[in-house]
Amino acid sequence: MSRKLFALLLVAILVLPIAPATLSAQDDVLTIGFLPGVVDPFYQVMELGVNAAAEDMGVEVVTQIPPTWGVEVQTPILDAMIARGDIDYLIIAPTDKDQMIGPLEAALDAGIQIITVDTFLGDGDYVNGPVTFPISYIGSDNVEGGRIAARGLAEAIGGTGKVYINSTNPNVSSVEGRAIGFNEVMANEYPDIEVVGLDFNLDDPNTATQQTAAVLAREPDLAGVFGTNVFSAQGAGTAVVNAGLGGVVQVVAYDATQFAIELLRQGTVSLVLAQKPFDMGYMAVQFAVAHNAGVTSLPPRVQTGFAIIDINNVDDPEIARFIYQVP
Ligand code: T6T
C-alpha cells in the first residue's frame, strides 16, 4: 500500500466516525421544539407530521406534549425548553391567545423563532394585528369551520329547533373561532334555530358528558349539539347515546377521531369536520427550515383546510385518509 493511500485510509478511519458527532445539535443541526396543547389524537397526528418532516429534512425535534390543557401547564414546559439553550425554532399551539404572549416573547428574547400551529396569538394577524413576532400561523380557518358545522347541523335538524354548543375553554383562538362562526350562521341564516347555551368543559370529556346531559334534561326538545373539539364532541355524543337519543338529537363533531367516526356510523353524529394536523406539523417544520435558510417571503398565515365527513363519503379513501390515525 502506498504511503498516500495509507494516510488517506488513516484519515478516513479516524475522522469519519467522529465527524457526525462533532456536527451535533449544538452546531449545524437545526433544533426545533414542538409544544402542542394537550395529549389528544389531533396533536398526536400533528406530531407524526412534525417527525416526518424532521426526518425528511434532517433536523432535530424536541417534543413535549402537556398532559392537560392550560397556560399553567404549558408555560413551565416552555420555560424548560428555553432553558435548554439549544432550541432554534419553536412550533407551538398557544393554549391562550393573550396569556401566552409574554412567555413566548421571553422565548423570542432568548433567540428562539416562533411558529404557531392550530391556535394563534392575539387576533392571528401577524402583519397588522397586536402580535407580530411569530413567523406564521399554520392551522384551520376555525371561524369558517364553525360556519360549516352550523350549516351541517341546521340541515340535519331540518332548519328548526334548539341547539347547544359544548366547548373547552374561553380565550383559545381555535374553539373560540368555531363558536363565533357557528353562532354567526345560526343568527343570520336560520331564524328558526335557537342556540340555547355554550358550556366550557375545560378539556375534560367527562365534564362535557355531564354538561350535555344537563342540557338534555333541561331542554327536552333539544334538536342538536355542536361539539367544538375532540373532548367536547366525545362528551356530547356520549351523553346523547346514554340518554337513548342517538339519531333524535343530532351531533356535529369537530375533529375526526375514531370515536366520532363510530358515532357517525351509528347515526348519532351527522357530520364530522376533519382538520389536517399532519399538514400543520409537516409545514411548520418546513417553514422553520426555510426561514433558517434565509427565505423571507413565508406567508404569515396558512389555512390547511378540512375534510367534511358524512355517512355518504366516510368510506371514500380520499376522505377517510383524514380520519385521525394514531399508531
Ligand atoms: O380541536 C383540536 C384543536 O384544534 C384545538 O385547538 C384544541 O382541541 C383539539 O386539540 C382537540 O382536542
mmCIF file of C-alpha atoms and ligand atoms in Angstrom:
data_model
loop_
_atom_site.group_PDB
_atom_site.id
_atom_site.type_symbol
_atom_site.label_atom_id
_atom_site.label_comp_id
_atom_site.label_asym_id
_atom_site.label_seq_id
_atom_site.Cartn_x
_atom_site.Cartn_y
_atom_site.Cartn_z
ATOM 1 C CA MET A 1 0.000 0.000 0.000
ATOM 2 C CA SER A 2 1.364 3.390 -0.971
ATOM 3 C CA ARG A 3 2.064 5.931 1.771
ATOM 4 C CA LYS A 4 -0.554 8.242 0.304
ATOM 5 C CA LEU A 5 -3.281 5.575 0.313
ATOM 6 C CA PHE A 6 -2.315 4.564 3.855
ATOM 7 C CA ALA A 7 -2.557 8.177 5.007
ATOM 8 C CA LEU A 8 -5.969 8.564 3.376
ATOM 9 C CA LEU A 9 -7.260 5.371 4.991
ATOM 10 C CA LEU A 10 -5.997 6.518 8.363
ATOM 11 C CA VAL A 11 -7.779 9.817 7.997
ATOM 12 C CA ALA A 12 -10.965 8.018 6.968
ATOM 13 C CA ILE A 13 -10.817 5.650 9.934
ATOM 14 C CA LEU A 14 -10.006 8.337 12.468
ATOM 15 C CA VAL A 15 -12.115 11.216 11.271
ATOM 16 C CA LEU A 16 -15.265 9.790 9.736
ATOM 17 C CA PRO A 17 -16.764 8.240 12.859
ATOM 18 C CA ILE A 18 -16.060 11.432 14.766
ATOM 19 C CA ALA A 19 -17.398 13.852 12.197
ATOM 20 C CA PRO A 20 -21.151 13.259 12.737
ATOM 21 C CA ALA A 21 -20.731 13.536 16.486
ATOM 22 C CA THR A 22 -18.944 16.853 16.264
ATOM 23 C CA LEU A 23 -21.732 18.176 13.992
ATOM 24 C CA SER A 24 -24.158 17.603 16.825
ATOM 25 C CA ALA A 25 -27.229 19.601 17.792
ATOM 26 C CA GLN A 26 -25.208 22.469 19.250
ATOM 27 C CA ASP A 27 -23.632 23.326 15.919
ATOM 28 C CA ASP A 28 -25.045 22.735 12.497
ATOM 29 C CA VAL A 29 -28.163 20.667 13.073
ATOM 30 C CA LEU A 30 -31.261 22.791 13.434
ATOM 31 C CA THR A 31 -33.140 22.019 16.645
ATOM 32 C CA ILE A 32 -36.886 22.565 16.734
ATOM 33 C CA GLY A 33 -39.052 22.450 19.843
ATOM 34 C CA PHE A 34 -42.580 21.124 19.427
ATOM 35 C CA LEU A 35 -45.004 22.114 22.168
ATOM 36 C CA PRO A 36 -48.665 21.414 21.326
ATOM 37 C CA GLY A 37 -51.720 21.934 23.537
ATOM 38 C CA VAL A 38 -52.543 18.606 25.155
ATOM 39 C CA VAL A 39 -52.310 14.857 24.630
ATOM 40 C CA ASP A 40 -55.086 14.050 22.168
ATOM 41 C CA PRO A 41 -55.382 12.325 18.769
ATOM 42 C CA PHE A 42 -55.325 15.672 16.948
ATOM 43 C CA TYR A 43 -51.925 16.668 18.288
ATOM 44 C CA GLN A 44 -50.631 13.104 18.081
ATOM 45 C CA VAL A 45 -51.283 13.188 14.339
ATOM 46 C CA MET A 46 -49.629 16.613 14.205
ATOM 47 C CA GLU A 47 -46.586 15.060 15.882
ATOM 48 C CA LEU A 48 -46.462 12.468 13.085
ATOM 49 C CA GLY A 49 -46.267 15.341 10.592
ATOM 50 C CA VAL A 50 -43.542 17.083 12.594
ATOM 51 C CA ASN A 51 -41.492 13.887 12.843
ATOM 52 C CA ALA A 52 -41.924 13.015 9.159
ATOM 53 C CA ALA A 53 -40.717 16.447 8.107
ATOM 54 C CA ALA A 54 -37.848 16.362 10.588
ATOM 55 C CA GLU A 55 -36.676 13.079 9.125
ATOM 56 C CA ASP A 56 -37.070 14.299 5.559
ATOM 57 C CA MET A 57 -35.162 17.496 6.319
ATOM 58 C CA GLY A 58 -32.559 16.202 8.735
ATOM 59 C CA VAL A 59 -33.422 18.354 11.734
ATOM 60 C CA GLU A 60 -33.670 17.532 15.437
ATOM 61 C CA VAL A 61 -37.014 17.785 17.215
ATOM 62 C CA VAL A 62 -37.572 18.080 20.946
ATOM 63 C CA THR A 63 -41.228 17.293 21.693
ATOM 64 C CA GLN A 64 -43.132 17.884 24.923
ATOM 65 C CA ILE A 65 -46.888 17.305 24.910
ATOM 66 C CA PRO A 66 -48.624 18.726 28.009
ATOM 67 C CA PRO A 67 -50.782 16.151 29.830
ATOM 68 C CA THR A 68 -53.568 18.696 30.340
ATOM 69 C CA TRP A 69 -54.592 21.935 28.637
ATOM 70 C CA GLY A 70 -53.697 25.313 30.100
ATOM 71 C CA VAL A 71 -51.269 28.202 30.412
ATOM 72 C CA GLU A 72 -50.198 26.980 33.852
ATOM 73 C CA VAL A 73 -49.094 23.649 32.351
ATOM 74 C CA GLN A 74 -47.700 24.909 29.046
ATOM 75 C CA THR A 75 -45.628 27.819 30.409
ATOM 76 C CA PRO A 76 -43.251 25.791 32.636
ATOM 77 C CA ILE A 77 -42.652 23.369 29.764
ATOM 78 C CA LEU A 78 -41.877 26.332 27.521
ATOM 79 C CA ASP A 79 -39.535 27.803 30.143
ATOM 80 C CA ALA A 80 -37.693 24.488 30.379
ATOM 81 C CA MET A 81 -37.322 24.408 26.586
ATOM 82 C CA ILE A 82 -35.859 27.940 26.647
ATOM 83 C CA ALA A 83 -33.501 26.941 29.461
ATOM 84 C CA ARG A 84 -32.035 24.079 27.380
ATOM 85 C CA GLY A 85 -30.318 26.701 25.251
ATOM 86 C CA ASP A 86 -30.257 24.601 22.075
ATOM 87 C CA ILE A 87 -33.705 25.285 20.573
ATOM 88 C CA ASP A 88 -33.578 27.377 17.394
ATOM 89 C CA TYR A 89 -37.264 27.327 16.443
ATOM 90 C CA LEU A 90 -40.395 26.558 18.435
ATOM 91 C CA ILE A 91 -43.581 25.130 16.944
ATOM 92 C CA ILE A 92 -46.310 25.790 19.484
ATOM 93 C CA ALA A 93 -50.098 25.744 19.836
ATOM 94 C CA PRO A 94 -50.612 28.547 22.378
ATOM 95 C CA THR A 95 -53.178 27.499 24.980
ATOM 96 C CA ASP A 96 -54.419 31.077 25.403
ATOM 97 C CA LYS A 97 -54.328 33.802 22.766
ATOM 98 C CA ASP A 98 -53.330 36.522 25.259
ATOM 99 C CA GLN A 99 -51.704 34.847 28.242
ATOM 100 C CA MET A 100 -49.090 33.015 26.155
ATOM 101 C CA ILE A 101 -47.817 36.239 24.538
ATOM 102 C CA GLY A 102 -45.478 37.114 27.441
ATOM 103 C CA PRO A 103 -43.941 33.645 27.818
ATOM 104 C CA LEU A 104 -43.376 33.457 24.062
ATOM 105 C CA GLU A 105 -41.800 36.923 23.970
ATOM 106 C CA ALA A 106 -39.333 35.550 26.516
ATOM 107 C CA ALA A 107 -38.567 32.691 24.111
ATOM 108 C CA LEU A 108 -38.000 35.189 21.312
ATOM 109 C CA ASP A 109 -35.690 37.236 23.538
ATOM 110 C CA ALA A 110 -33.717 34.043 24.114
ATOM 111 C CA GLY A 111 -33.217 33.750 20.347
ATOM 112 C CA ILE A 112 -35.953 31.231 19.571
ATOM 113 C CA GLN A 113 -38.095 31.905 16.498
ATOM 114 C CA ILE A 114 -41.792 31.107 16.907
ATOM 115 C CA ILE A 115 -44.251 29.375 14.573
ATOM 116 C CA THR A 116 -47.780 28.859 15.877
ATOM 117 C CA VAL A 117 -49.872 25.906 14.776
ATOM 118 C CA ASP A 118 -53.577 25.198 15.340
ATOM 119 C CA THR A 119 -54.047 28.173 17.679
ATOM 120 C CA PHE A 120 -52.736 31.703 17.299
ATOM 121 C CA LEU A 121 -51.765 34.656 19.476
ATOM 122 C CA GLY A 122 -53.687 37.941 19.556
ATOM 123 C CA ASP A 123 -56.056 38.067 16.610
ATOM 124 C CA GLY A 124 -53.889 35.857 14.407
ATOM 125 C CA ASP A 125 -52.980 38.713 12.073
ATOM 126 C CA TYR A 126 -49.201 38.677 12.412
ATOM 127 C CA VAL A 127 -48.798 41.592 9.988
ATOM 128 C CA ASN A 128 -51.237 44.239 11.193
ATOM 129 C CA GLY A 129 -52.570 42.779 14.444
ATOM 130 C CA PRO A 130 -51.452 43.320 18.033
ATOM 131 C CA VAL A 131 -48.935 40.438 17.895
ATOM 132 C CA THR A 132 -46.465 40.308 15.005
ATOM 133 C CA PHE A 133 -43.448 38.365 16.265
ATOM 134 C CA PRO A 134 -44.385 34.791 15.185
ATOM 135 C CA ILE A 135 -43.229 33.826 11.714
ATOM 136 C CA SER A 136 -46.562 32.288 10.811
ATOM 137 C CA TYR A 137 -49.836 30.750 11.941
ATOM 138 C CA ILE A 138 -50.480 27.406 10.270
ATOM 139 C CA GLY A 139 -53.886 25.928 11.015
ATOM 140 C CA SER A 140 -57.567 25.711 10.236
ATOM 141 C CA ASP A 141 -59.830 28.638 9.478
ATOM 142 C CA ASN A 142 -61.846 27.878 12.578
ATOM 143 C CA VAL A 143 -64.492 30.561 12.083
ATOM 144 C CA GLU A 144 -65.223 29.013 8.699
ATOM 145 C CA GLY A 145 -65.193 25.571 10.324
ATOM 146 C CA GLY A 146 -67.834 26.786 12.773
ATOM 147 C CA ARG A 147 -69.946 28.030 9.878
ATOM 148 C CA ILE A 148 -69.674 24.656 8.145
ATOM 149 C CA ALA A 149 -70.670 22.923 11.387
ATOM 150 C CA ALA A 150 -73.679 25.210 11.778
ATOM 151 C CA ARG A 151 -74.950 24.600 8.259
ATOM 152 C CA GLY A 152 -74.436 20.857 8.705
ATOM 153 C CA LEU A 153 -76.337 20.784 11.973
ATOM 154 C CA ALA A 154 -79.083 23.039 10.628
ATOM 155 C CA GLU A 155 -79.595 20.715 7.693
ATOM 156 C CA ALA A 156 -79.599 17.643 9.957
ATOM 157 C CA ILE A 157 -82.390 19.092 12.148
ATOM 158 C CA GLY A 158 -84.465 20.437 9.258
ATOM 159 C CA GLY A 159 -83.681 24.102 9.866
ATOM 160 C CA THR A 160 -85.637 24.447 13.081
ATOM 161 C CA GLY A 161 -85.252 23.787 16.805
ATOM 162 C CA LYS A 162 -82.908 24.291 19.739
ATOM 163 C CA VAL A 163 -79.184 23.647 19.554
ATOM 164 C CA TYR A 164 -76.404 23.732 22.119
ATOM 165 C CA ILE A 165 -72.602 24.208 21.929
ATOM 166 C CA ASN A 166 -70.170 22.277 24.100
ATOM 167 C CA SER A 167 -66.653 23.717 24.017
ATOM 168 C CA THR A 168 -63.419 23.622 26.013
ATOM 169 C CA ASN A 169 -62.037 26.936 27.274
ATOM 170 C CA PRO A 170 -62.561 30.637 26.663
ATOM 171 C CA ASN A 171 -59.787 32.678 25.010
ATOM 172 C CA VAL A 172 -58.462 29.826 22.886
ATOM 173 C CA SER A 173 -58.416 31.004 19.271
ATOM 174 C CA SER A 174 -59.429 27.676 17.728
ATOM 175 C CA VAL A 175 -62.541 26.759 19.695
ATOM 176 C CA GLU A 176 -63.487 30.406 20.150
ATOM 177 C CA GLY A 177 -63.478 30.862 16.370
ATOM 178 C CA ARG A 178 -65.615 27.760 15.911
ATOM 179 C CA ALA A 179 -68.303 29.058 18.273
ATOM 180 C CA ILE A 180 -68.212 32.506 16.619
ATOM 181 C CA GLY A 181 -68.696 31.048 13.133
ATOM 182 C CA PHE A 182 -71.428 28.717 14.378
ATOM 183 C CA ASN A 183 -73.382 31.485 16.149
ATOM 184 C CA GLU A 184 -72.985 33.849 13.190
ATOM 185 C CA VAL A 185 -74.569 31.384 10.754
ATOM 186 C CA MET A 186 -77.382 30.438 13.113
ATOM 187 C CA ALA A 187 -78.203 34.114 13.730
ATOM 188 C CA ASN A 188 -78.017 35.181 10.088
ATOM 189 C CA GLU A 189 -79.267 32.188 8.151
ATOM 190 C CA TYR A 190 -81.555 30.179 10.419
ATOM 191 C CA PRO A 191 -84.196 32.323 12.143
ATOM 192 C CA ASP A 192 -85.976 29.197 13.410
ATOM 193 C CA ILE A 193 -82.957 27.806 15.219
ATOM 194 C CA GLU A 194 -82.209 28.935 18.759
ATOM 195 C CA VAL A 195 -78.770 28.465 20.334
ATOM 196 C CA VAL A 196 -79.704 27.681 23.942
ATOM 197 C CA GLY A 197 -76.263 27.627 25.518
ATOM 198 C CA LEU A 198 -72.485 27.275 25.460
ATOM 199 C CA ASP A 199 -70.567 25.390 28.141
ATOM 200 C CA PHE A 200 -66.823 25.068 28.722
ATOM 201 C CA ASN A 201 -65.681 21.588 29.746
ATOM 202 C CA LEU A 202 -62.019 22.532 30.362
ATOM 203 C CA ASP A 203 -60.891 19.749 28.006
ATOM 204 C CA ASP A 204 -62.473 17.044 30.121
ATOM 205 C CA PRO A 205 -64.758 14.654 28.196
ATOM 206 C CA ASN A 206 -66.496 13.564 31.408
ATOM 207 C CA THR A 207 -67.399 17.164 32.171
ATOM 208 C CA ALA A 208 -68.616 17.526 28.580
ATOM 209 C CA THR A 209 -70.829 14.455 29.069
ATOM 210 C CA GLN A 210 -72.304 15.813 32.312
ATOM 211 C CA GLN A 211 -72.887 19.268 30.849
ATOM 212 C CA THR A 212 -74.608 17.886 27.762
ATOM 213 C CA ALA A 213 -76.708 15.530 29.902
ATOM 214 C CA ALA A 214 -77.826 18.524 31.992
ATOM 215 C CA VAL A 215 -78.868 20.420 28.866
ATOM 216 C CA LEU A 216 -80.743 17.380 27.535
ATOM 217 C CA ALA A 217 -82.644 17.230 30.846
ATOM 218 C CA ARG A 218 -83.324 20.972 30.866
ATOM 219 C CA GLU A 219 -84.322 21.189 27.177
ATOM 220 C CA PRO A 220 -86.282 18.009 26.394
ATOM 221 C CA ASP A 221 -86.893 19.249 22.840
ATOM 222 C CA LEU A 222 -83.215 19.869 22.107
ATOM 223 C CA ALA A 223 -82.571 19.100 18.437
ATOM 224 C CA GLY A 224 -78.803 19.302 18.085
ATOM 225 C CA VAL A 225 -75.386 19.692 19.680
ATOM 226 C CA PHE A 226 -72.131 21.087 18.311
ATOM 227 C CA GLY A 227 -69.020 19.629 19.965
ATOM 228 C CA THR A 228 -66.190 22.038 19.129
ATOM 229 C CA ASN A 229 -63.257 19.639 19.542
ATOM 230 C CA VAL A 230 -62.222 16.060 20.365
ATOM 231 C CA PHE A 231 -63.273 16.136 24.018
ATOM 232 C CA SER A 232 -66.410 18.226 23.531
ATOM 233 C CA ALA A 233 -67.730 16.046 20.719
ATOM 234 C CA GLN A 234 -66.861 12.890 22.642
ATOM 235 C CA GLY A 235 -68.748 14.089 25.717
ATOM 236 C CA ALA A 236 -71.693 15.393 23.697
ATOM 237 C CA GLY A 237 -72.003 12.152 21.735
ATOM 238 C CA THR A 238 -71.723 10.030 24.868
ATOM 239 C CA ALA A 239 -74.463 11.995 26.636
ATOM 240 C CA VAL A 240 -76.794 11.691 23.658
ATOM 241 C CA VAL A 241 -76.192 7.928 23.421
ATOM 242 C CA ASN A 242 -76.592 7.487 27.215
ATOM 243 C CA ALA A 243 -79.944 9.283 27.049
ATOM 244 C CA GLY A 244 -81.071 6.918 24.280
ATOM 245 C CA LEU A 245 -81.393 9.874 21.927
ATOM 246 C CA GLY A 246 -78.995 8.772 19.190
ATOM 247 C CA GLY A 247 -80.463 9.869 15.860
ATOM 248 C CA VAL A 248 -83.040 12.048 17.640
ATOM 249 C CA VAL A 249 -80.642 14.705 18.877
ATOM 250 C CA GLN A 250 -78.131 15.345 16.092
ATOM 251 C CA VAL A 251 -74.456 15.885 16.909
ATOM 252 C CA VAL A 252 -71.861 17.651 14.778
ATOM 253 C CA ALA A 253 -68.303 16.771 15.761
ATOM 254 C CA TYR A 254 -65.221 18.884 15.165
ATOM 255 C CA ASP A 255 -62.180 16.576 14.839
ATOM 256 C CA ALA A 256 -62.162 13.213 13.113
ATOM 257 C CA THR A 257 -61.393 10.788 15.921
ATOM 258 C CA GLN A 258 -62.187 7.090 15.650
ATOM 259 C CA PHE A 259 -64.859 7.687 18.285
ATOM 260 C CA ALA A 260 -66.580 10.410 16.261
ATOM 261 C CA ILE A 261 -66.498 8.206 13.165
ATOM 262 C CA GLU A 262 -68.018 5.315 15.126
ATOM 263 C CA LEU A 263 -70.871 7.582 16.233
ATOM 264 C CA LEU A 264 -71.271 8.750 12.640
ATOM 265 C CA ARG A 265 -71.719 5.153 11.538
ATOM 266 C CA GLN A 266 -74.252 4.590 14.352
ATOM 267 C CA GLY A 267 -76.283 7.623 13.298
ATOM 268 C CA THR A 268 -75.656 9.766 16.407
ATOM 269 C CA VAL A 269 -73.215 12.100 14.671
ATOM 270 C CA SER A 270 -74.348 13.615 11.386
ATOM 271 C CA LEU A 271 -71.192 15.455 10.344
ATOM 272 C CA VAL A 272 -67.502 15.278 11.272
ATOM 273 C CA LEU A 273 -65.041 18.030 10.437
ATOM 274 C CA ALA A 274 -61.559 16.633 9.972
ATOM 275 C CA GLN A 275 -58.762 19.136 10.340
ATOM 276 C CA LYS A 276 -55.358 18.483 8.813
ATOM 277 C CA PRO A 277 -52.976 18.235 11.767
ATOM 278 C CA PHE A 278 -50.369 16.215 9.828
ATOM 279 C CA ASP A 279 -50.090 19.045 7.309
ATOM 280 C CA MET A 280 -49.822 21.639 10.090
ATOM 281 C CA GLY A 281 -46.928 19.802 11.727
ATOM 282 C CA TYR A 282 -45.127 18.986 8.489
ATOM 283 C CA MET A 283 -45.384 22.502 7.109
ATOM 284 C CA ALA A 284 -44.321 24.126 10.367
ATOM 285 C CA VAL A 285 -41.015 22.211 10.224
ATOM 286 C CA GLN A 286 -40.623 23.158 6.548
ATOM 287 C CA PHE A 287 -41.177 26.804 7.499
ATOM 288 C CA ALA A 288 -38.536 26.639 10.214
ATOM 289 C CA VAL A 289 -36.021 25.112 7.801
ATOM 290 C CA ALA A 290 -36.856 27.635 5.092
ATOM 291 C CA HIS A 291 -36.668 30.574 7.493
ATOM 292 C CA ASN A 292 -33.321 29.337 8.751
ATOM 293 C CA ALA A 293 -32.088 29.145 5.161
ATOM 294 C CA GLY A 294 -32.944 32.813 4.673
ATOM 295 C CA VAL A 295 -36.347 32.576 2.992
ATOM 296 C CA THR A 296 -38.065 35.904 3.676
ATOM 297 C CA SER A 297 -41.444 35.506 1.977
ATOM 298 C CA LEU A 298 -43.077 32.822 4.122
ATOM 299 C CA PRO A 299 -46.806 33.531 4.386
ATOM 300 C CA PRO A 300 -47.776 34.800 7.862
ATOM 301 C CA ARG A 301 -50.964 32.721 7.762
ATOM 302 C CA VAL A 302 -51.610 29.353 6.154
ATOM 303 C CA GLN A 303 -55.030 27.732 6.212
ATOM 304 C CA THR A 304 -54.834 23.996 5.937
ATOM 305 C CA GLY A 305 -58.491 23.287 5.141
ATOM 306 C CA PHE A 306 -60.863 20.492 6.104
ATOM 307 C CA ALA A 307 -62.288 17.197 5.017
ATOM 308 C CA ILE A 308 -66.014 17.192 5.735
ATOM 309 C CA ILE A 309 -67.114 13.676 6.532
ATOM 310 C CA ASP A 310 -70.650 12.314 6.472
ATOM 311 C CA ILE A 311 -72.187 8.871 6.166
ATOM 312 C CA ASN A 312 -72.082 9.043 2.368
ATOM 313 C CA ASN A 313 -68.366 9.685 1.985
ATOM 314 C CA VAL A 314 -66.828 8.137 5.116
ATOM 315 C CA ASP A 315 -65.603 5.096 3.189
ATOM 316 C CA ASP A 316 -64.187 7.073 0.275
ATOM 317 C CA PRO A 317 -60.411 6.601 0.643
ATOM 318 C CA GLU A 318 -59.807 10.215 -0.424
ATOM 319 C CA ILE A 319 -61.866 11.319 2.597
ATOM 320 C CA ALA A 320 -61.100 8.512 5.044
ATOM 321 C CA ARG A 321 -57.372 9.344 4.890
ATOM 322 C CA PHE A 322 -58.119 12.418 7.011
ATOM 323 C CA ILE A 323 -59.547 10.414 9.921
ATOM 324 C CA TYR A 324 -57.025 10.771 12.753
ATOM 325 C CA GLN A 325 -54.966 7.546 12.824
ATOM 326 C CA VAL A 326 -52.738 7.316 15.843
ATOM 327 C CA PRO A 327 -50.338 4.327 15.920
HETATM 328 O O1 T6T B 1 -59.588 20.586 18.151
HETATM 329 C C1 T6T B 1 -58.251 20.391 18.448
HETATM 330 C C2 T6T B 1 -57.524 21.694 18.322
HETATM 331 O O2 T6T B 1 -57.783 22.235 17.058
HETATM 332 C C3 T6T B 1 -57.973 22.645 19.404
HETATM 333 O O3 T6T B 1 -57.225 23.818 19.337
HETATM 334 C C4 T6T B 1 -57.846 22.036 20.758
HETATM 335 O O4 T6T B 1 -58.534 20.830 20.776
HETATM 336 C C5 T6T B 1 -58.097 19.874 19.848
HETATM 337 O O5 T6T B 1 -56.744 19.570 20.100
HETATM 338 C C6 T6T B 1 -58.883 18.596 20.016
HETATM 339 O O6 T6T B 1 -58.809 18.093 21.310
#
